[in-house]
PDB file of C-alpha atoms and ligand atoms in Angstrom:
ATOM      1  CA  UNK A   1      75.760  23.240 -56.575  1.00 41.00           C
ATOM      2  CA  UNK A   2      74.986  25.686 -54.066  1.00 44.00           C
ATOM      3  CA  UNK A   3      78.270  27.699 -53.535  1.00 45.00           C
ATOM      4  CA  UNK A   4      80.049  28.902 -49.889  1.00 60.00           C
ATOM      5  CA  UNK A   5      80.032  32.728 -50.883  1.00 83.00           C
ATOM      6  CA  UNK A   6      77.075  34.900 -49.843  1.00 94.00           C
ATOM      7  CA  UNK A   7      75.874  37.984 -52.218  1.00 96.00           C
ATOM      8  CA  UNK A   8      74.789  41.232 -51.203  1.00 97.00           C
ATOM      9  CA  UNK A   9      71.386  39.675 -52.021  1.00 98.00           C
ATOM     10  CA  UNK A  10      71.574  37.296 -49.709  1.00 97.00           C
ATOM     11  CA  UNK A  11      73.115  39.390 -46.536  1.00 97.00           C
ATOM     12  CA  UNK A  12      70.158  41.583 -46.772  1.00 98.00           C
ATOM     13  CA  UNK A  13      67.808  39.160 -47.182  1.00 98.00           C
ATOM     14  CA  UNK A  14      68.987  37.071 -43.969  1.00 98.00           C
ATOM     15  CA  UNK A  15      69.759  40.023 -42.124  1.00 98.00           C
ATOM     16  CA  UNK A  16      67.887  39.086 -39.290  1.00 98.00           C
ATOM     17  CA  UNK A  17      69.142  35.692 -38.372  1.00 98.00           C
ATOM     18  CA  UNK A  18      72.474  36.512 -39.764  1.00 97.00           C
ATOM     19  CA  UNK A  19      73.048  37.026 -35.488  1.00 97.00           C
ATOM     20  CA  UNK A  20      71.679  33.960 -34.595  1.00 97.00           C
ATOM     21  CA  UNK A  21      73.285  31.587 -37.423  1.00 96.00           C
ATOM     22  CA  UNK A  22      76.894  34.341 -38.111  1.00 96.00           C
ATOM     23  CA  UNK A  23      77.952  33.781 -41.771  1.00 96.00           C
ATOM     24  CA  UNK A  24      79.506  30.279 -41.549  1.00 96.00           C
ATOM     25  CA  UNK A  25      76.139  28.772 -40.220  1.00 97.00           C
ATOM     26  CA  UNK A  26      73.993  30.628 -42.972  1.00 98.00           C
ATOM     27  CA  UNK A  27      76.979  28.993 -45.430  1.00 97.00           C
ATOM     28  CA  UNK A  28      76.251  26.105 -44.306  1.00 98.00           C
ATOM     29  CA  UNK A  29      72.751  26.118 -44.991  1.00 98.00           C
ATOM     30  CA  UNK A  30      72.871  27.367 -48.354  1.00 98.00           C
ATOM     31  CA  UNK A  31      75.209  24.153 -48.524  1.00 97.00           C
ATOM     32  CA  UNK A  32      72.560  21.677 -47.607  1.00 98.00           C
ATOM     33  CA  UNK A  33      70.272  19.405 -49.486  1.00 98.00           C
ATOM     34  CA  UNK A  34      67.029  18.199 -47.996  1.00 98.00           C
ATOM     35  CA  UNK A  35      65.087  15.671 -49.470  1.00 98.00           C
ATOM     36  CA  UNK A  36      61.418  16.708 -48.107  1.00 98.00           C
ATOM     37  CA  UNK A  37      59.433  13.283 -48.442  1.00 98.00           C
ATOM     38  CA  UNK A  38      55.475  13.887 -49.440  1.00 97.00           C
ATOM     39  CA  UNK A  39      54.758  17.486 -49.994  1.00 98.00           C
ATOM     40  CA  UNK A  40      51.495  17.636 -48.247  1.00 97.00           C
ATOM     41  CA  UNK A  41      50.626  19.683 -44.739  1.00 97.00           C
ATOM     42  CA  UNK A  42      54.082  18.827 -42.878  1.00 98.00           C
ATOM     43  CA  UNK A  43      56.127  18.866 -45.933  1.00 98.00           C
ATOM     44  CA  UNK A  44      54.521  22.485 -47.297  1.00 98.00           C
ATOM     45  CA  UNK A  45      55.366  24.100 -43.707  1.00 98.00           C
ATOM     46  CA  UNK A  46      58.997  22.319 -43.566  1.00 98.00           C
ATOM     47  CA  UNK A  47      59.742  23.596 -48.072  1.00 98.00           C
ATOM     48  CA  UNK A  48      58.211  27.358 -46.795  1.00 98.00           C
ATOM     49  CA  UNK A  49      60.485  27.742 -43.741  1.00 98.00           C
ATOM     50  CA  UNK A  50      63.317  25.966 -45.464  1.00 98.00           C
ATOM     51  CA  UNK A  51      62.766  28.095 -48.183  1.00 98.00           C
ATOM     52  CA  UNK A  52      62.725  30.985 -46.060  1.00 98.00           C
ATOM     53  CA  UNK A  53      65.854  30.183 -44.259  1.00 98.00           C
ATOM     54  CA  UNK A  54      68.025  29.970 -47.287  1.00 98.00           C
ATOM     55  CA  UNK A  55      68.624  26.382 -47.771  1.00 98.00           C
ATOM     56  CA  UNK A  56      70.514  25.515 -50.818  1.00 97.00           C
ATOM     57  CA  UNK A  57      68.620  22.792 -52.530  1.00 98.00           C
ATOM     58  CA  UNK A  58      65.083  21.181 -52.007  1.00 98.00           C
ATOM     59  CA  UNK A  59      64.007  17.844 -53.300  1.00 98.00           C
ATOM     60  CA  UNK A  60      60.639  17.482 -52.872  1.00 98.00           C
ATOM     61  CA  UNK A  61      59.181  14.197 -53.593  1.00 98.00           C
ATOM     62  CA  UNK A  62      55.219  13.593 -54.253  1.00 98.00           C
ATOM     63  CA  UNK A  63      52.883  11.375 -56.693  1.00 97.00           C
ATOM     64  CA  UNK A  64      49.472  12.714 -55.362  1.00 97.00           C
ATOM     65  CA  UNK A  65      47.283  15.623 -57.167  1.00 98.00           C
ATOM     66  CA  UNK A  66      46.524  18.532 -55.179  1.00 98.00           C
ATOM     67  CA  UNK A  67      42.326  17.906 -53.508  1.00 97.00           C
ATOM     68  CA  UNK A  68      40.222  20.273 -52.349  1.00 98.00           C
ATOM     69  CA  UNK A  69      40.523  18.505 -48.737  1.00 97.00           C
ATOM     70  CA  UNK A  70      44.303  19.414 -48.869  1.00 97.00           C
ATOM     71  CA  UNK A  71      43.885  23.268 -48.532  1.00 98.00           C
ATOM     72  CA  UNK A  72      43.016  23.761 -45.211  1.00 98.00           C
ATOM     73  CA  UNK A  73      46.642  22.591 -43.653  1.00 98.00           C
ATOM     74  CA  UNK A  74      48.703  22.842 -47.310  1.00 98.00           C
ATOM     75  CA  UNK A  75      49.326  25.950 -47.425  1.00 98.00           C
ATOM     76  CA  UNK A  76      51.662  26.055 -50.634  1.00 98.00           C
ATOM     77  CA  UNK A  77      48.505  24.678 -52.472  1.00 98.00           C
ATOM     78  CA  UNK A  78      45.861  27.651 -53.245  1.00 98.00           C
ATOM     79  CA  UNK A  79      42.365  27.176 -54.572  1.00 98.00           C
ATOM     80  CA  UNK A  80      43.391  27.385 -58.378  1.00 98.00           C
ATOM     81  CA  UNK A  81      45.632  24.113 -57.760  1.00 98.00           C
ATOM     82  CA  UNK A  82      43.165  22.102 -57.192  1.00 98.00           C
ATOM     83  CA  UNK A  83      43.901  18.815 -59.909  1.00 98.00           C
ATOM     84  CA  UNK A  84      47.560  19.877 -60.327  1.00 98.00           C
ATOM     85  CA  UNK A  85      50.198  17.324 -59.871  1.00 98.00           C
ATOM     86  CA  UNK A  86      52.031  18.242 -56.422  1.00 97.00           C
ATOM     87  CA  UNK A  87      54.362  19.474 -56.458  1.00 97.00           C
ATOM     88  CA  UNK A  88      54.770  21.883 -58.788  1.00 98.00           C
ATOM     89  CA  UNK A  89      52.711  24.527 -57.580  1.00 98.00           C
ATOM     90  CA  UNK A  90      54.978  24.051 -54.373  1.00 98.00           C
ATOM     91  CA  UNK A  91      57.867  24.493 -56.280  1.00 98.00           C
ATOM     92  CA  UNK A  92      57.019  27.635 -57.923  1.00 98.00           C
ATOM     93  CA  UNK A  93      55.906  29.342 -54.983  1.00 98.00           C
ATOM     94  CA  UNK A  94      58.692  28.348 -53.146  1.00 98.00           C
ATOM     95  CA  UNK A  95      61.163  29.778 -56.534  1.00 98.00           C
ATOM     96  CA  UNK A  96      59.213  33.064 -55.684  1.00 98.00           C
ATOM     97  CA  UNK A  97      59.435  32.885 -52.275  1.00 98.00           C
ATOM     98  CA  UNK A  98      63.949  32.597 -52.594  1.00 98.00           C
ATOM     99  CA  UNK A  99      65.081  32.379 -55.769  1.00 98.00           C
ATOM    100  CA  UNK A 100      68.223  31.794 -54.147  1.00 98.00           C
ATOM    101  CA  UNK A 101      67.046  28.039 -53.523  1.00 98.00           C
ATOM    102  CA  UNK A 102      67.384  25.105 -56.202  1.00 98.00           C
ATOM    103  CA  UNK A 103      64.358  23.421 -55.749  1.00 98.00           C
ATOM    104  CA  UNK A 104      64.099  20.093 -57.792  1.00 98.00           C
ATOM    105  CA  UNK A 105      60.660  18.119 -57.919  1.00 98.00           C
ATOM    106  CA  UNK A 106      60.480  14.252 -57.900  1.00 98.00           C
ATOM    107  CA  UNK A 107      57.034  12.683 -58.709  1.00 98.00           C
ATOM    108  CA  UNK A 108      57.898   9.497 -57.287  1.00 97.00           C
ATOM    109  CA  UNK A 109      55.897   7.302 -55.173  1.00 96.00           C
ATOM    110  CA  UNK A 110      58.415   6.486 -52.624  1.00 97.00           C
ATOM    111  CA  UNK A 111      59.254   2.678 -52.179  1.00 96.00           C
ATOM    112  CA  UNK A 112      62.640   0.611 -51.180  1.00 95.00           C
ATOM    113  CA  UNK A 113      64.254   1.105 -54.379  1.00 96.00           C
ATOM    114  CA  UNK A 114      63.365   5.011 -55.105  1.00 97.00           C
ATOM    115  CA  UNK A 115      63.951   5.536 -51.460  1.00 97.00           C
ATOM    116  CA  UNK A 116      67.592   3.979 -51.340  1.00 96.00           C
ATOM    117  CA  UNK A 117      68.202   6.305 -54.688  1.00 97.00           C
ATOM    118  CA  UNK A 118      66.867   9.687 -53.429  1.00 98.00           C
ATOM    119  CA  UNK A 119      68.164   9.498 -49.678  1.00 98.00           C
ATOM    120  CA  UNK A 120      71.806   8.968 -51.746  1.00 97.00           C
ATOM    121  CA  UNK A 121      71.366  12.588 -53.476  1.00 94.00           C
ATOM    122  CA  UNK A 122      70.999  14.555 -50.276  1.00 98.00           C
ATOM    123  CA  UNK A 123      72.291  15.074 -47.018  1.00 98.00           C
ATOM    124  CA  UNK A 124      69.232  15.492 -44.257  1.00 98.00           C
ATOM    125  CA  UNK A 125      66.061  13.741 -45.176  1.00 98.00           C
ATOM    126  CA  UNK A 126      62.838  14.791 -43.881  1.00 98.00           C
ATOM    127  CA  UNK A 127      59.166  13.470 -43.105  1.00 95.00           C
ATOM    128  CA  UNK A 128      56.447  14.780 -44.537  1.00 94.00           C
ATOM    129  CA  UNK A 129      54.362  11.589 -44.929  1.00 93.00           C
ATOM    130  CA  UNK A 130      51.094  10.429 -43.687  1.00 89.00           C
ATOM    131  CA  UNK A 131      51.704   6.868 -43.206  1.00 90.00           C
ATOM    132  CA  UNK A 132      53.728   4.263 -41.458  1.00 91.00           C
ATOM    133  CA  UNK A 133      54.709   2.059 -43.735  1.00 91.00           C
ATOM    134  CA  UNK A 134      56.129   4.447 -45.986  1.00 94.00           C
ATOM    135  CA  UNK A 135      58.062   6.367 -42.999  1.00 94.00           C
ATOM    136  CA  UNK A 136      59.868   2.606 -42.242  1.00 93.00           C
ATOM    137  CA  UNK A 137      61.017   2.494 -45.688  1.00 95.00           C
ATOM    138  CA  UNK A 138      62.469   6.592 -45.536  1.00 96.00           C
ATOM    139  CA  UNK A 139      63.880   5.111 -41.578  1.00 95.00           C
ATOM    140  CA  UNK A 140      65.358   1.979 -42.937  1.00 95.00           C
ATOM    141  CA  UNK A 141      66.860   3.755 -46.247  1.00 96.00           C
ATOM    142  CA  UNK A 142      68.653   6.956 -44.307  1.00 97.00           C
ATOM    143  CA  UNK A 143      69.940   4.742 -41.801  1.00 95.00           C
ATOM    144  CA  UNK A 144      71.642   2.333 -44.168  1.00 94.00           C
ATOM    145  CA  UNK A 145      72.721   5.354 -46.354  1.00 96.00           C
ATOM    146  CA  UNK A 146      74.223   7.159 -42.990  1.00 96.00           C
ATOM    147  CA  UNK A 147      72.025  10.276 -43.375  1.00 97.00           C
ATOM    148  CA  UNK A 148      69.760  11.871 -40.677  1.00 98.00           C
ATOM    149  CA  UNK A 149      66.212  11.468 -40.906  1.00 97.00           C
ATOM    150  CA  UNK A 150      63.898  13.309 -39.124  1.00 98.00           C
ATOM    151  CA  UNK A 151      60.245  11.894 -38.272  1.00 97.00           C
ATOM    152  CA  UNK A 152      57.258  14.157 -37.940  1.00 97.00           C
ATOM    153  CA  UNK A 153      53.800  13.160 -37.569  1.00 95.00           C
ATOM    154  CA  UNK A 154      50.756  15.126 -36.513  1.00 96.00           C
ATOM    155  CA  UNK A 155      46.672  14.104 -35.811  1.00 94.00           C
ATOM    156  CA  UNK A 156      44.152  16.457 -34.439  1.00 96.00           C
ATOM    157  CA  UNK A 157      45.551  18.526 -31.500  1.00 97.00           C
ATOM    158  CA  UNK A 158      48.527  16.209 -31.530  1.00 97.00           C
ATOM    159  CA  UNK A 159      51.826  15.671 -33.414  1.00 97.00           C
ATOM    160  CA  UNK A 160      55.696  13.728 -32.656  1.00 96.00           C
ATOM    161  CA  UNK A 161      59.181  14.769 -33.766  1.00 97.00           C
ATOM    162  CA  UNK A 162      61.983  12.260 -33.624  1.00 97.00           C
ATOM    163  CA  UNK A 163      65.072  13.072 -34.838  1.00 97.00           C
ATOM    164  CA  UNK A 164      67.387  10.502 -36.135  1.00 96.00           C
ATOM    165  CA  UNK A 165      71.153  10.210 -36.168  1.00 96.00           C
ATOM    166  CA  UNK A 166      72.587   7.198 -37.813  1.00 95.00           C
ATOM    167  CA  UNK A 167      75.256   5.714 -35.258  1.00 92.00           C
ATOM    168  CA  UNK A 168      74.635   8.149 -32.635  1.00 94.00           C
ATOM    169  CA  UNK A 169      70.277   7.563 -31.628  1.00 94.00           C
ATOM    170  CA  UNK A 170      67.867   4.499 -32.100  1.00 94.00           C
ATOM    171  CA  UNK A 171      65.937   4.591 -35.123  1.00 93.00           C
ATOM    172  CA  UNK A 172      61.827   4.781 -35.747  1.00 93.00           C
ATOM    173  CA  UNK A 173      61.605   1.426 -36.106  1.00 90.00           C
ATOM    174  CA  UNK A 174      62.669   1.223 -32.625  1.00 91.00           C
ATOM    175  CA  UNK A 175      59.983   2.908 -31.172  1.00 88.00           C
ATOM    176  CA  UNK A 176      57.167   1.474 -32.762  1.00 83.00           C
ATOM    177  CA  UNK A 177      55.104  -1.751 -32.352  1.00 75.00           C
ATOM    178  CA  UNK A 178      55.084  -4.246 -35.101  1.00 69.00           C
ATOM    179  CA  UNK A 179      51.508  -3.592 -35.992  1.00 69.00           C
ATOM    180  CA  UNK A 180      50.838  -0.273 -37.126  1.00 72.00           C
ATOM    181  CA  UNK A 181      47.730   0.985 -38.353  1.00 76.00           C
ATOM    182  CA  UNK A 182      47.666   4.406 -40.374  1.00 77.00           C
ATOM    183  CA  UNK A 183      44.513   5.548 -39.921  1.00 79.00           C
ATOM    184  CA  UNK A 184      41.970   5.942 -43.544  1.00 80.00           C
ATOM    185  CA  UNK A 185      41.485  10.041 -43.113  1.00 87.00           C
ATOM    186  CA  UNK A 186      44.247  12.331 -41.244  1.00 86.00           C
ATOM    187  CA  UNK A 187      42.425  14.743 -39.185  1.00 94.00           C
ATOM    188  CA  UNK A 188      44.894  17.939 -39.361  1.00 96.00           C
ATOM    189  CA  UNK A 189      44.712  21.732 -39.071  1.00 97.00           C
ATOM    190  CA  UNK A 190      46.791  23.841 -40.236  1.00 98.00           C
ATOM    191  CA  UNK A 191      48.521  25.675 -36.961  1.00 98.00           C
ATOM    192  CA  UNK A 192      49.195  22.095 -35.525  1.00 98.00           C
ATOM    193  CA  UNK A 193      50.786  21.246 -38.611  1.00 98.00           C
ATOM    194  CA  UNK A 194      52.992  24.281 -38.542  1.00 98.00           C
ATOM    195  CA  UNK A 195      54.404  24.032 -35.633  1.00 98.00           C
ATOM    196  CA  UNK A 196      55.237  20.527 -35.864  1.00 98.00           C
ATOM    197  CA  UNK A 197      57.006  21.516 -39.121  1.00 98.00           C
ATOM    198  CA  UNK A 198      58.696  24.327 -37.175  1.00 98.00           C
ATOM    199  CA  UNK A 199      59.951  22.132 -34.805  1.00 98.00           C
ATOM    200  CA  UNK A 200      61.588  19.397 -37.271  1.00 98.00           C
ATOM    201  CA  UNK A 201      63.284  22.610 -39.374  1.00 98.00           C
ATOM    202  CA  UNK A 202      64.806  23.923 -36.026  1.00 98.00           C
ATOM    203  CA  UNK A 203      65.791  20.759 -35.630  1.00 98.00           C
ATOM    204  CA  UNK A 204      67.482  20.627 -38.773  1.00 98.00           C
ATOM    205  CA  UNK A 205      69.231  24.358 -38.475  1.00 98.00           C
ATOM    206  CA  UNK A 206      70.607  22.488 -35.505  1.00 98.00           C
ATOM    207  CA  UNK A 207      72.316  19.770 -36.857  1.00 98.00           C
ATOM    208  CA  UNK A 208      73.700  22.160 -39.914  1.00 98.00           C
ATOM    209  CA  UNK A 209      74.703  24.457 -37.947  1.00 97.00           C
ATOM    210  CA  UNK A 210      75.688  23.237 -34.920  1.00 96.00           C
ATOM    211  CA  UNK A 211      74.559  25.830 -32.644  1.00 96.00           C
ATOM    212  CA  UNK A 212      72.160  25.391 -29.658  1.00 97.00           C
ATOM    213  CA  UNK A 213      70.829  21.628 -28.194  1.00 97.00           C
ATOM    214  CA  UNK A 214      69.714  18.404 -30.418  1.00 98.00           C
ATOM    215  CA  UNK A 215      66.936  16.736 -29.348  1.00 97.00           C
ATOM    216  CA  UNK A 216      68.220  13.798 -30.977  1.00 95.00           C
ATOM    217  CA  UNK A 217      67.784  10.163 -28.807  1.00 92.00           C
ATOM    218  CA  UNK A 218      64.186  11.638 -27.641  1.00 95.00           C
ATOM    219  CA  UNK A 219      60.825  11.935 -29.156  1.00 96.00           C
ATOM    220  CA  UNK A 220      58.997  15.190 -28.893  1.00 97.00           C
ATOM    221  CA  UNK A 221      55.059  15.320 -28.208  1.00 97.00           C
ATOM    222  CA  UNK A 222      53.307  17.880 -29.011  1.00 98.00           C
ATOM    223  CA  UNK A 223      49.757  18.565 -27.391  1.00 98.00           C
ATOM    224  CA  UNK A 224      48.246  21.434 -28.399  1.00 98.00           C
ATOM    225  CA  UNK A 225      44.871  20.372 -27.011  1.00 98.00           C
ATOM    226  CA  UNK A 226      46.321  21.132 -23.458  1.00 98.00           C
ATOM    227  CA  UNK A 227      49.156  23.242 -24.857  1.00 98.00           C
ATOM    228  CA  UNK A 228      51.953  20.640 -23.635  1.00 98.00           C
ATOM    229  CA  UNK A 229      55.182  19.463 -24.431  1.00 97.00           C
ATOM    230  CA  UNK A 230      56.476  16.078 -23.460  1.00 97.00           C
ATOM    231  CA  UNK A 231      60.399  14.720 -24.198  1.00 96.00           C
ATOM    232  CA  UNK A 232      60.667  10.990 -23.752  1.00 94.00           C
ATOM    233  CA  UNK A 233      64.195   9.456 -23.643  1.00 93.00           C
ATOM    234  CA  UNK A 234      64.591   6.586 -26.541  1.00 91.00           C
ATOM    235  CA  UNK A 235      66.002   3.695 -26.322  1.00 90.00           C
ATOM    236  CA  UNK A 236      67.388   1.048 -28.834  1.00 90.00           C
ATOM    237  CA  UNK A 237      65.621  -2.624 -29.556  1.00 89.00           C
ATOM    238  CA  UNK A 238      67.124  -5.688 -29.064  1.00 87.00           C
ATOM    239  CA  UNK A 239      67.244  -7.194 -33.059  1.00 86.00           C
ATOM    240  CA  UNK A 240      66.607  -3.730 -35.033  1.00 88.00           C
ATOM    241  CA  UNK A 241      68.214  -3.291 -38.069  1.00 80.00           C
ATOM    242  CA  UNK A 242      69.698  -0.157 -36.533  1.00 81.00           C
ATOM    243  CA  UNK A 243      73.078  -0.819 -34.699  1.00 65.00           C
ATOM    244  CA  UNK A 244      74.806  -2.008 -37.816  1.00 55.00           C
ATOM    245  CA  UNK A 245      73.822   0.676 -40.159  1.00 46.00           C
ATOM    246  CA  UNK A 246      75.801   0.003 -43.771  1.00 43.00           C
ATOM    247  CA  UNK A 247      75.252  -3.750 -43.334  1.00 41.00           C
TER     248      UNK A 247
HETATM  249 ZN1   ZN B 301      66.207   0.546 -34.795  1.00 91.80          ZN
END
């Protein structure tokens, strides 16, 4: 269990957010636990600055073996993973990176029944998927457990943040149409990717921490063809599973 007490280790090592976050808010990320679903492009970005930030305890959750196609946007996957099981070679890098963080790996495809089991174990859950369906399973399990879930997705120039607060904001399944498609190959680079992943980890500090504005109840779109940022308001649907989460 990550503990409240910071070493000398750790105040040097944070010394320059230590102003932004103050010692309670950098206890209080060493007391999280993140549950970073699919360890790909999103979810290597979101571990690394995680890691970086001093976040008690990853769980990083991935079935697939590391591809050749993967390295241009994974960055925690190097040329000599290629055929390893993600994600270890994650995991170790990320140990190097702060050995301060307890990172635990789950090779798990994630379905109802994993995904009701892993969302129990931690306290923020995160996307790092590539698909729909899967992401409506993560929605449907955080909400019913009462934890916060926060969507990212990202194609081409392009890429959406929603952050969800059981109780307090809609959920994804609220935004989207019935019919999804996800399409056969994600077209991704890496700097998209990263700042995507940037903005669901500030979005995290945030609700840790408490300090500066939530962007919870609004979907963030990223367009870095036209370097743009759009905020749209969200609203609930009429018959979603969402307003009686627990049920
Ligand atoms: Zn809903």
């Amino acid at each position: 269990m990550p503990g409240e007490k910071l070493s000398s280790e750790e105040l040097a090592r944070y010394d320059r957010q230590l102003p932004l976050f103050g010692i309670g808010g950098q206890a209080k990320l060493k007391n999280v636990s993140v549950l970073i679903a699919g360890v790909g492009g999103l979810g290597s970005f979101e571990a690394m600055y995680l890691a970086a930030l001093g976040v008690g305890r990853l769980v990083l959750v991935d079935a697939d073996y590391v591809d050749i196609t993967n390295l241009n946007r994974q960055v925690l996957y190097w040329t000599e993973d290629i055929g390893k099981p993600k994600p270890y070679p994650a995991a170790e890098k990320l140990r190097r990176l702060n050995p301060n963080v307890e990172v635990v790996v789950v090779r798990e495809r994630i379905t109802p029944e994993t995904a009701s089991r892993l969302v129990k174990d931690v306290d923020v859950v995160i996307d790092g998927l590539d698909n729909w369906e899967t992401r409506l399973i993560l929605d449907e399990a955080a909400y019913r457990a009462g934890k916060p879930y926060i969507h990212a997705g990202v194609y081409g120039f392009q890429g959406q943040v929603v952050v969800v607060v059981p109780g307090e904001t809609p959920c994804l399944r609220c935004l989207l149409p019935p019919f999804l498609r996800t399409p056969e190959r994600i077209i991704a680079i890496s700097p998209v990717v990263g700042i995507v992943a940037g903005i669901v980890v500030m979005e995290l500090v945030k609700l840790v921490t408490g300090i500066g504005r939530s962007n919870k109840g609004r979907m963030i779109i990223v367009d870095t063809y036209n370097m743009e940022f759009m905020n749209v308001e969200l609203k609930p649907r009429k018959g979603c599973m969402c307003p009686e989460p627990g049920v």
